[in-house]
Amino acid sequence: MTTSAPQDHEIGRRLTALTIGMDHLERRLSRGHGVLDSEGLVPIYLGDQLVPATPLEDWDAVQHELSSLEQAASGLEAGPRRVFLDDMFRSLRTAARLFEGEELSFKEKLEGLVGVPAQAVDPEQIESMKLDVDRVLMDAGYRQGTVAERVARWEQEQAIPAERLEAEFKLLMDDAQARTDRLIYATGDYQMQLNILRGVPFTARCNFNEGQMDLNVDLSFTRSALKHLVAHEVFPGHSTQLLLTHDWAKQGKSTADVLLCTTNAVTGCVQEGIGDQGVHLIDWIEDEGDLLHRALRRVRSATATSAAWYQMGEGWPEARVIAYLEQHSFGQRPWIEGRVRFASYPFRGPFIASYWFGDEAVREVRERTLPEDRAAFVDYLYGQMHSPRSLLMFDPQRRATA
């Protein structure tokens, strides 16, 4: 991996310190009642001993430091790093406006904060994905009834019994870790425990600081669904990214801003994309169940993105949004209700789109990467911070001569 120039490392250090400073400032000023919801601007930060937060008294100080950083970055050469920094500065400015109390539209949040288009996913593309679900169901022997009925029957028949969830989780995590150690990064003795929850608006969550993968058991899970969540939250997803970025920042192999991998900003898209592409990144598609879950995950991610836009961008009433998801997502009722609740959050809501757009960005680059360029791709994906735009600029030849 090519080490960045000293100027780039200094910009990364300042960007990291500023972002953590913003997180601390908002928490202090809002006293837990601001627009951050419950996660914070940076939900998990492992860099306190490497890059402490910039002390900030007010949002004018934030804007001043952002302007100074933009000036410093203007001297960098054109390329992915410059594109990422431009997108990140815009995202942080948008966040600062929200934290100051400015009312922004859902469109402004999507484009400025998340860094994705403010629109629904093309309905024709969703219909094509639904046909993929139908085809895989037919191949798996589920041929009677509507697609929705067959999906429900498959998920019910293949559901892991509640008393088996923890054991199955452990088996899957061990397999995922071995694959991750071989193909991505040596994760050492790090492991997670399964933490059962109910009544939450998410399916699963990487509770890294507690060493837990939170799982919402209001939903049922097939082995393939649980496998995807292990890959997304633990290996080679969020936990792996946190371990690797801390290690590489400490060594100086990466600029310090890799410590911002969990930030609710443009970096969130690629973080979720790594998670959603996790089973592919460690070559873990094994059977028809995995193929079916992959097809279902894509259509659910796309329809959740569209539903959030219809709900918050176009003002559809919740009942209409729920009916849309029931018709097109094939999702379980608690998942549908959770998506509607998630989309309504003032700060976190627009990040519902980060799953679809991040997954598509990582998938596109992964699929066009040649086997001999895989190591360079992994370094680029995990060892640098990206927006979707900068990630799509991956070019192993350009990196080789950088």
Short mmCIF file of C-alpha atoms in Angstrom, two decimals:
data_model
loop_
_atom_site.label_atom_id
_atom_site.label_comp_id
_atom_site.label_asym_id
_atom_site.label_seq_id
_atom_site.Cartn_x
_atom_site.Cartn_y
_atom_site.Cartn_z
CA MET A 1 0.00 0.00 0.00
CA THR A 2 1.34 3.40 -0.98
CA THR A 3 1.77 5.77 1.94
CA SER A 4 0.17 9.18 1.30
CA ALA A 5 2.13 12.42 1.22
CA PRO A 6 2.74 14.27 4.51
CA GLN A 7 0.25 16.98 3.50
CA ASP A 8 -2.45 14.36 3.00
CA HIS A 9 -1.70 12.79 6.38
CA GLU A 10 -2.00 16.19 8.08
CA ILE A 11 -5.32 16.87 6.37
CA GLY A 12 -6.53 13.43 7.50
CA ARG A 13 -5.49 14.12 11.08
CA ARG A 14 -7.23 17.51 11.14
CA LEU A 15 -10.36 16.11 9.49
CA THR A 16 -10.54 13.34 12.09
CA ALA A 17 -10.03 15.71 15.02
CA LEU A 18 -12.66 18.10 13.66
CA THR A 19 -15.26 15.38 13.07
CA ILE A 20 -14.86 13.98 16.57
CA GLY A 21 -14.96 17.54 17.90
CA MET A 22 -18.27 18.08 16.11
CA ASP A 23 -19.65 14.91 17.67
CA HIS A 24 -18.62 16.09 21.15
CA LEU A 25 -19.96 19.61 20.55
CA GLU A 26 -23.38 18.38 19.46
CA ARG A 27 -23.67 16.01 22.37
CA ARG A 28 -22.70 18.75 24.80
CA LEU A 29 -25.02 21.40 23.39
CA SER A 30 -28.00 19.14 22.83
CA ARG A 31 -27.63 17.21 26.11
CA GLY A 32 -29.01 14.20 24.31
CA HIS A 33 -32.00 15.99 22.80
CA GLY A 34 -30.60 17.15 19.47
CA VAL A 35 -31.12 15.85 15.96
CA LEU A 36 -28.48 13.14 16.36
CA ASP A 37 -31.06 10.58 17.52
CA SER A 38 -29.22 7.98 19.62
CA GLU A 39 -26.14 7.08 17.61
CA GLY A 40 -24.16 10.29 17.41
CA LEU A 41 -22.24 11.67 14.47
CA VAL A 42 -19.53 9.06 15.05
CA PRO A 43 -21.16 6.06 16.76
CA ILE A 44 -17.92 4.12 17.33
CA TYR A 45 -14.49 5.78 17.55
CA LEU A 46 -11.35 3.85 18.42
CA GLY A 47 -8.90 6.71 17.93
CA ASP A 48 -9.01 8.63 21.21
CA GLN A 49 -5.36 7.75 21.88
CA LEU A 50 -4.32 8.48 18.29
CA VAL A 51 -6.26 11.61 17.32
CA PRO A 52 -8.09 13.45 20.12
CA ALA A 53 -11.01 15.73 19.33
CA THR A 54 -10.51 19.37 18.38
CA PRO A 55 -11.99 21.51 21.19
CA LEU A 56 -14.87 23.51 19.68
CA GLU A 57 -16.95 26.17 21.36
CA ASP A 58 -19.61 26.75 18.70
CA TRP A 59 -20.62 26.01 15.13
CA ASP A 60 -18.85 29.09 13.78
CA ALA A 61 -15.60 27.44 14.86
CA VAL A 62 -16.62 24.32 12.93
CA GLN A 63 -17.30 26.28 9.75
CA HIS A 64 -13.99 28.14 10.11
CA GLU A 65 -12.01 24.90 10.45
CA LEU A 66 -13.88 23.36 7.50
CA SER A 67 -12.96 26.36 5.35
CA SER A 68 -9.34 26.03 6.41
CA LEU A 69 -9.36 22.31 5.57
CA GLU A 70 -10.92 22.96 2.18
CA GLN A 71 -8.16 25.44 1.43
CA ALA A 72 -5.51 22.91 2.43
CA ALA A 73 -7.10 20.17 0.31
CA SER A 74 -7.27 22.41 -2.74
CA GLY A 75 -3.55 21.78 -3.17
CA LEU A 76 -4.01 18.00 -3.59
CA GLU A 77 -3.91 16.52 -7.07
CA ALA A 78 -7.16 15.59 -8.80
CA GLY A 79 -8.23 12.03 -8.07
CA PRO A 80 -10.18 9.83 -5.65
CA ARG A 81 -8.69 11.39 -2.50
CA ARG A 82 -9.64 14.90 -3.56
CA VAL A 83 -13.13 13.73 -4.55
CA PHE A 84 -13.63 12.04 -1.19
CA LEU A 85 -12.50 15.09 0.76
CA ASP A 86 -14.79 17.40 -1.24
CA ASP A 87 -17.72 15.08 -0.54
CA MET A 88 -16.81 14.75 3.14
CA PHE A 89 -16.50 18.51 3.65
CA ARG A 90 -19.93 19.01 2.07
CA SER A 91 -21.36 16.28 4.29
CA LEU A 92 -19.93 17.79 7.48
CA ARG A 93 -21.18 21.26 6.51
CA THR A 94 -24.65 19.80 6.04
CA ALA A 95 -24.42 18.06 9.42
CA ALA A 96 -23.33 21.31 11.09
CA ARG A 97 -26.32 23.13 9.60
CA LEU A 98 -28.63 20.50 11.02
CA PHE A 99 -26.97 20.59 14.42
CA GLU A 100 -27.35 24.38 14.53
CA GLY A 101 -31.09 23.91 14.15
CA GLU A 102 -31.58 24.66 10.46
CA GLU A 103 -34.51 22.87 8.84
CA LEU A 104 -33.36 20.91 5.80
CA SER A 105 -35.48 18.94 3.36
CA PHE A 106 -35.06 15.20 2.96
CA LYS A 107 -33.62 15.94 -0.48
CA GLU A 108 -30.94 18.22 0.99
CA LYS A 109 -30.05 15.61 3.58
CA LEU A 110 -29.72 12.84 1.00
CA GLU A 111 -27.60 14.87 -1.40
CA GLY A 112 -25.54 16.84 1.11
CA LEU A 113 -25.24 14.62 4.17
CA VAL A 114 -25.41 11.08 2.75
CA GLY A 115 -24.01 11.91 -0.68
CA VAL A 116 -26.58 10.00 -2.76
CA PRO A 117 -29.26 10.96 -5.31
CA ALA A 118 -32.55 12.20 -3.87
CA GLN A 119 -34.88 9.83 -5.66
CA ALA A 120 -36.56 6.48 -5.56
CA VAL A 121 -34.90 3.48 -7.17
CA ASP A 122 -36.15 2.96 -10.73
CA PRO A 123 -39.40 0.93 -10.47
CA GLU A 124 -38.41 -1.10 -13.55
CA GLN A 125 -35.17 -2.08 -11.81
CA ILE A 126 -37.15 -3.19 -8.77
CA GLU A 127 -39.46 -5.27 -10.96
CA SER A 128 -36.40 -6.93 -12.50
CA MET A 129 -35.10 -7.76 -9.01
CA LYS A 130 -38.48 -9.26 -8.10
CA LEU A 131 -38.21 -11.49 -11.17
CA ASP A 132 -34.82 -12.65 -9.85
CA VAL A 133 -36.49 -13.63 -6.57
CA ASP A 134 -39.16 -15.53 -8.49
CA ARG A 135 -36.55 -17.38 -10.57
CA VAL A 136 -34.47 -18.47 -7.57
CA LEU A 137 -37.61 -19.61 -5.73
CA MET A 138 -38.56 -21.74 -8.74
CA ASP A 139 -35.07 -23.26 -8.84
CA ALA A 140 -35.38 -24.06 -5.12
CA GLY A 141 -38.67 -25.90 -5.69
CA TYR A 142 -41.04 -23.19 -4.42
CA ARG A 143 -43.43 -22.97 -7.38
CA GLN A 144 -46.96 -22.70 -5.98
CA GLY A 145 -48.53 -19.36 -5.04
CA THR A 146 -47.53 -15.73 -5.47
CA VAL A 147 -43.95 -14.65 -5.04
CA ALA A 148 -44.82 -13.08 -1.68
CA GLU A 149 -46.50 -16.30 -0.51
CA ARG A 150 -43.54 -18.41 -1.59
CA VAL A 151 -41.03 -16.10 0.10
CA ALA A 152 -43.04 -16.25 3.33
CA ARG A 153 -43.26 -20.04 3.11
CA TRP A 154 -39.51 -20.38 2.49
CA GLU A 155 -38.62 -18.06 5.37
CA GLN A 156 -41.02 -19.90 7.70
CA GLU A 157 -39.88 -23.40 6.73
CA GLN A 158 -36.18 -22.51 6.86
CA ALA A 159 -36.31 -20.37 10.02
CA ILE A 160 -33.73 -21.20 12.68
CA PRO A 161 -35.50 -22.20 15.93
CA ALA A 162 -34.99 -19.62 18.68
CA GLU A 163 -33.11 -22.09 20.85
CA ARG A 164 -30.62 -22.70 17.99
CA LEU A 165 -29.85 -19.07 17.12
CA GLU A 166 -26.86 -18.63 19.40
CA ALA A 167 -25.18 -21.88 18.39
CA GLU A 168 -25.75 -21.19 14.70
CA PHE A 169 -24.40 -17.67 15.12
CA LYS A 170 -21.20 -19.04 16.67
CA LEU A 171 -20.69 -21.58 13.88
CA LEU A 172 -21.23 -18.95 11.21
CA MET A 173 -18.98 -16.43 12.94
CA ASP A 174 -16.13 -18.95 13.15
CA ASP A 175 -16.44 -19.74 9.44
CA ALA A 176 -16.65 -16.06 8.50
CA GLN A 177 -13.63 -15.21 10.63
CA ALA A 178 -11.48 -17.90 9.01
CA ARG A 179 -12.44 -16.66 5.55
CA THR A 180 -11.87 -13.03 6.54
CA ASP A 181 -8.46 -13.83 8.03
CA ARG A 182 -7.47 -15.48 4.76
CA LEU A 183 -8.95 -13.00 2.27
CA ILE A 184 -9.18 -9.60 4.00
CA TYR A 185 -7.34 -9.08 7.30
CA ALA A 186 -6.07 -11.15 10.22
CA THR A 187 -8.60 -10.39 12.98
CA GLY A 188 -6.72 -12.11 15.81
CA ASP A 189 -8.72 -13.32 18.78
CA TYR A 190 -11.58 -10.83 18.33
CA GLN A 191 -15.06 -12.39 18.60
CA MET A 192 -18.60 -11.23 19.27
CA GLN A 193 -21.44 -12.55 21.40
CA LEU A 194 -25.05 -12.65 20.23
CA ASN A 195 -27.32 -10.18 22.05
CA ILE A 196 -31.07 -10.79 21.66
CA LEU A 197 -33.35 -7.73 21.43
CA ARG A 198 -36.99 -6.94 20.67
CA GLY A 199 -38.88 -3.80 19.71
CA VAL A 200 -36.01 -2.04 17.91
CA PRO A 201 -36.17 -0.46 14.42
CA PHE A 202 -33.15 -2.36 13.07
CA THR A 203 -32.56 -5.98 12.09
CA ALA A 204 -29.07 -6.27 13.58
CA ARG A 205 -26.35 -3.94 14.84
CA CYS A 206 -22.61 -4.02 15.45
CA ASN A 207 -22.32 -3.16 19.14
CA PHE A 208 -18.53 -3.17 18.90
CA ASN A 209 -17.73 -1.55 22.23
CA GLU A 210 -19.72 -4.23 24.05
CA GLY A 211 -18.43 -7.06 21.87
CA GLN A 212 -21.96 -7.94 20.77
CA MET A 213 -23.98 -8.38 17.62
CA ASP A 214 -27.45 -7.14 18.54
CA LEU A 215 -30.21 -9.14 16.83
CA ASN A 216 -33.89 -8.22 16.60
CA VAL A 217 -35.76 -11.48 17.22
CA ASP A 218 -39.12 -9.94 16.37
CA LEU A 219 -37.97 -11.23 12.98
CA SER A 220 -37.24 -14.82 12.03
CA PHE A 221 -33.98 -15.78 10.34
CA THR A 222 -32.97 -18.46 7.90
CA ARG A 223 -29.38 -19.67 8.02
CA SER A 224 -28.64 -17.55 4.94
CA ALA A 225 -30.14 -14.44 6.56
CA LEU A 226 -28.11 -14.94 9.73
CA LYS A 227 -24.99 -15.61 7.63
CA HIS A 228 -25.48 -12.27 5.86
CA LEU A 229 -25.84 -10.45 9.19
CA VAL A 230 -22.68 -12.06 10.58
CA ALA A 231 -20.83 -10.96 7.44
CA HIS A 232 -22.32 -7.46 7.62
CA GLU A 233 -21.81 -6.73 11.31
CA VAL A 234 -18.75 -8.83 12.23
CA PHE A 235 -16.57 -10.56 9.60
CA PRO A 236 -15.68 -9.05 7.13
CA GLY A 237 -18.02 -6.13 7.81
CA HIS A 238 -18.15 -3.46 10.49
CA SER A 239 -16.05 -5.11 13.20
CA THR A 240 -13.35 -6.06 10.70
CA GLN A 241 -13.29 -2.55 9.26
CA LEU A 242 -12.90 -1.09 12.74
CA LEU A 243 -10.06 -3.45 13.62
CA LEU A 244 -8.20 -2.89 10.35
CA THR A 245 -8.54 0.88 10.25
CA HIS A 246 -7.36 1.31 13.83
CA ASP A 247 -4.37 -0.93 13.14
CA TRP A 248 -3.42 0.82 9.91
CA ALA A 249 -3.92 4.32 11.30
CA LYS A 250 -1.70 3.41 14.26
CA GLN A 251 0.99 2.10 11.90
CA GLY A 252 0.74 5.08 9.56
CA LYS A 253 -0.25 2.83 6.65
CA SER A 254 -3.46 4.85 6.29
CA THR A 255 -4.34 8.49 6.85
CA ALA A 256 -5.96 9.10 10.23
CA ASP A 257 -9.42 9.69 8.78
CA VAL A 258 -9.88 5.93 8.33
CA LEU A 259 -10.75 6.11 12.04
CA LEU A 260 -13.99 7.79 10.90
CA CYS A 261 -15.27 4.62 9.22
CA THR A 262 -18.51 4.56 11.24
CA THR A 263 -19.31 8.27 10.80
CA ASN A 264 -22.86 9.16 9.81
CA ALA A 265 -21.68 11.06 6.75
CA VAL A 266 -20.72 10.15 3.17
CA THR A 267 -18.48 7.44 4.62
CA GLY A 268 -21.62 5.61 5.78
CA CYS A 269 -22.49 4.44 2.27
CA VAL A 270 -19.26 2.54 1.81
CA GLN A 271 -19.36 1.19 5.37
CA GLU A 272 -22.81 -0.30 4.69
CA GLY A 273 -21.71 -1.40 1.22
CA ILE A 274 -18.84 -3.40 2.73
CA GLY A 275 -21.32 -4.99 5.10
CA ASP A 276 -23.89 -5.83 2.47
CA GLN A 277 -21.24 -7.20 0.11
CA GLY A 278 -19.60 -9.11 2.96
CA VAL A 279 -20.58 -12.62 1.86
CA HIS A 280 -19.15 -11.87 -1.59
CA LEU A 281 -15.93 -10.36 -0.25
CA ILE A 282 -15.13 -13.65 1.51
CA ASP A 283 -16.55 -15.94 -1.22
CA TRP A 284 -19.33 -17.27 1.02
CA ILE A 285 -22.22 -17.96 -1.37
CA GLU A 286 -22.70 -21.72 -0.90
CA ASP A 287 -26.21 -22.83 -1.85
CA GLU A 288 -29.65 -21.91 -3.18
CA GLY A 289 -30.61 -20.38 0.16
CA ASP A 290 -27.74 -17.94 -0.12
CA LEU A 291 -28.73 -17.07 -3.68
CA LEU A 292 -32.32 -16.48 -2.62
CA HIS A 293 -31.35 -14.32 0.34
CA ARG A 294 -29.05 -12.29 -1.91
CA ALA A 295 -31.94 -11.64 -4.30
CA LEU A 296 -34.29 -10.78 -1.43
CA ARG A 297 -31.76 -8.47 0.20
CA ARG A 298 -31.33 -6.46 -2.99
CA VAL A 299 -35.04 -5.97 -3.54
CA ARG A 300 -35.59 -5.09 0.12
CA SER A 301 -32.74 -2.59 0.14
CA ALA A 302 -34.05 -0.96 -3.03
CA THR A 303 -37.67 -0.80 -1.88
CA ALA A 304 -36.66 0.54 1.55
CA THR A 305 -34.76 3.34 -0.20
CA SER A 306 -37.74 4.11 -2.40
CA ALA A 307 -40.19 3.93 0.51
CA ALA A 308 -38.10 6.38 2.53
CA TRP A 309 -38.16 8.82 -0.38
CA TYR A 310 -41.91 8.43 -0.83
CA GLN A 311 -42.46 8.90 2.92
CA MET A 312 -40.10 11.78 3.64
CA GLY A 313 -39.48 13.29 0.20
CA GLU A 314 -42.94 13.09 -1.34
CA GLY A 315 -45.03 13.06 1.82
CA TRP A 316 -46.84 9.78 1.46
CA PRO A 317 -48.83 8.81 4.57
CA GLU A 318 -47.40 5.91 6.56
CA ALA A 319 -50.25 3.57 5.60
CA ARG A 320 -49.45 4.02 1.91
CA VAL A 321 -45.73 3.48 2.53
CA ILE A 322 -46.46 0.28 4.46
CA ALA A 323 -48.72 -0.93 1.65
CA TYR A 324 -45.95 -0.23 -0.87
CA LEU A 325 -43.43 -2.24 1.14
CA GLU A 326 -45.90 -5.09 1.69
CA GLN A 327 -46.47 -5.30 -2.07
CA HIS A 328 -42.89 -4.98 -3.30
CA SER A 329 -40.35 -5.89 -0.58
CA PHE A 330 -41.58 -9.33 0.56
CA GLY A 331 -40.47 -8.18 4.02
CA GLN A 332 -41.70 -9.44 7.36
CA ARG A 333 -44.07 -7.05 9.11
CA PRO A 334 -41.65 -6.01 11.92
CA TRP A 335 -39.02 -5.22 9.26
CA ILE A 336 -41.51 -3.07 7.32
CA GLU A 337 -42.57 -1.17 10.44
CA GLY A 338 -38.91 -0.71 11.39
CA ARG A 339 -38.07 0.80 7.99
CA VAL A 340 -40.90 3.32 8.29
CA ARG A 341 -39.78 4.27 11.80
CA PHE A 342 -36.12 4.52 10.72
CA ALA A 343 -36.93 6.82 7.78
CA SER A 344 -38.70 9.30 10.07
CA TYR A 345 -35.64 9.99 12.26
CA PRO A 346 -34.49 13.61 11.69
CA PHE A 347 -30.79 12.82 11.37
CA ARG A 348 -30.46 9.07 10.78
CA GLY A 349 -33.48 8.77 8.48
CA PRO A 350 -31.82 9.65 5.17
CA PHE A 351 -29.09 7.08 5.84
CA ILE A 352 -31.59 4.37 4.99
CA ALA A 353 -30.48 5.05 1.40
CA SER A 354 -26.84 4.37 2.26
CA TYR A 355 -27.47 0.61 2.18
CA TRP A 356 -28.69 0.52 -1.41
CA PHE A 357 -26.24 3.03 -2.87
CA GLY A 358 -23.31 1.73 -0.85
CA ASP A 359 -24.04 -1.87 -1.78
CA GLU A 360 -24.26 -0.96 -5.46
CA ALA A 361 -20.98 1.00 -5.37
CA VAL A 362 -19.00 -1.77 -3.65
CA ARG A 363 -20.61 -4.43 -5.86
CA GLU A 364 -19.76 -2.57 -9.06
CA VAL A 365 -16.09 -2.16 -8.15
CA ARG A 366 -15.81 -5.72 -6.79
CA GLU A 367 -17.29 -7.24 -9.94
CA ARG A 368 -14.93 -5.40 -12.28
CA THR A 369 -11.80 -6.09 -10.22
CA LEU A 370 -9.53 -8.71 -11.78
CA PRO A 371 -8.19 -11.51 -9.54
CA GLU A 372 -4.66 -10.15 -9.76
CA ASP A 373 -5.91 -6.76 -8.50
CA ARG A 374 -7.80 -8.13 -5.50
CA ALA A 375 -5.18 -7.13 -2.92
CA ALA A 376 -5.11 -3.57 -4.26
CA PHE A 377 -8.92 -3.49 -4.16
CA VAL A 378 -9.03 -4.63 -0.53
CA ASP A 379 -6.44 -1.99 0.44
CA TYR A 380 -8.42 0.68 -1.41
CA LEU A 381 -11.77 -0.39 0.04
CA TYR A 382 -10.73 -0.88 3.68
CA GLY A 383 -7.55 1.18 3.97
CA GLN A 384 -8.95 4.50 2.75
CA MET A 385 -12.10 6.46 3.48
CA HIS A 386 -14.45 6.86 0.54
CA SER A 387 -17.64 8.37 -0.67
CA PRO A 388 -19.48 6.40 -3.36
CA ARG A 389 -17.99 8.71 -5.99
CA SER A 390 -14.40 8.18 -4.91
CA LEU A 391 -14.83 4.44 -4.47
CA LEU A 392 -16.03 4.08 -8.06
CA MET A 393 -12.76 5.68 -9.22
CA PHE A 394 -10.74 2.60 -8.22
CA ASP A 395 -8.03 1.98 -10.79
CA PRO A 396 -5.26 -0.43 -9.79
CA GLN A 397 -2.98 0.88 -12.53
CA ARG A 398 -3.29 4.43 -11.22
CA ARG A 399 -2.49 3.22 -7.70
CA ALA A 400 0.52 1.27 -8.91
CA THR A 401 2.12 4.43 -10.26
CA ALA A 402 0.94 6.79 -7.51
#
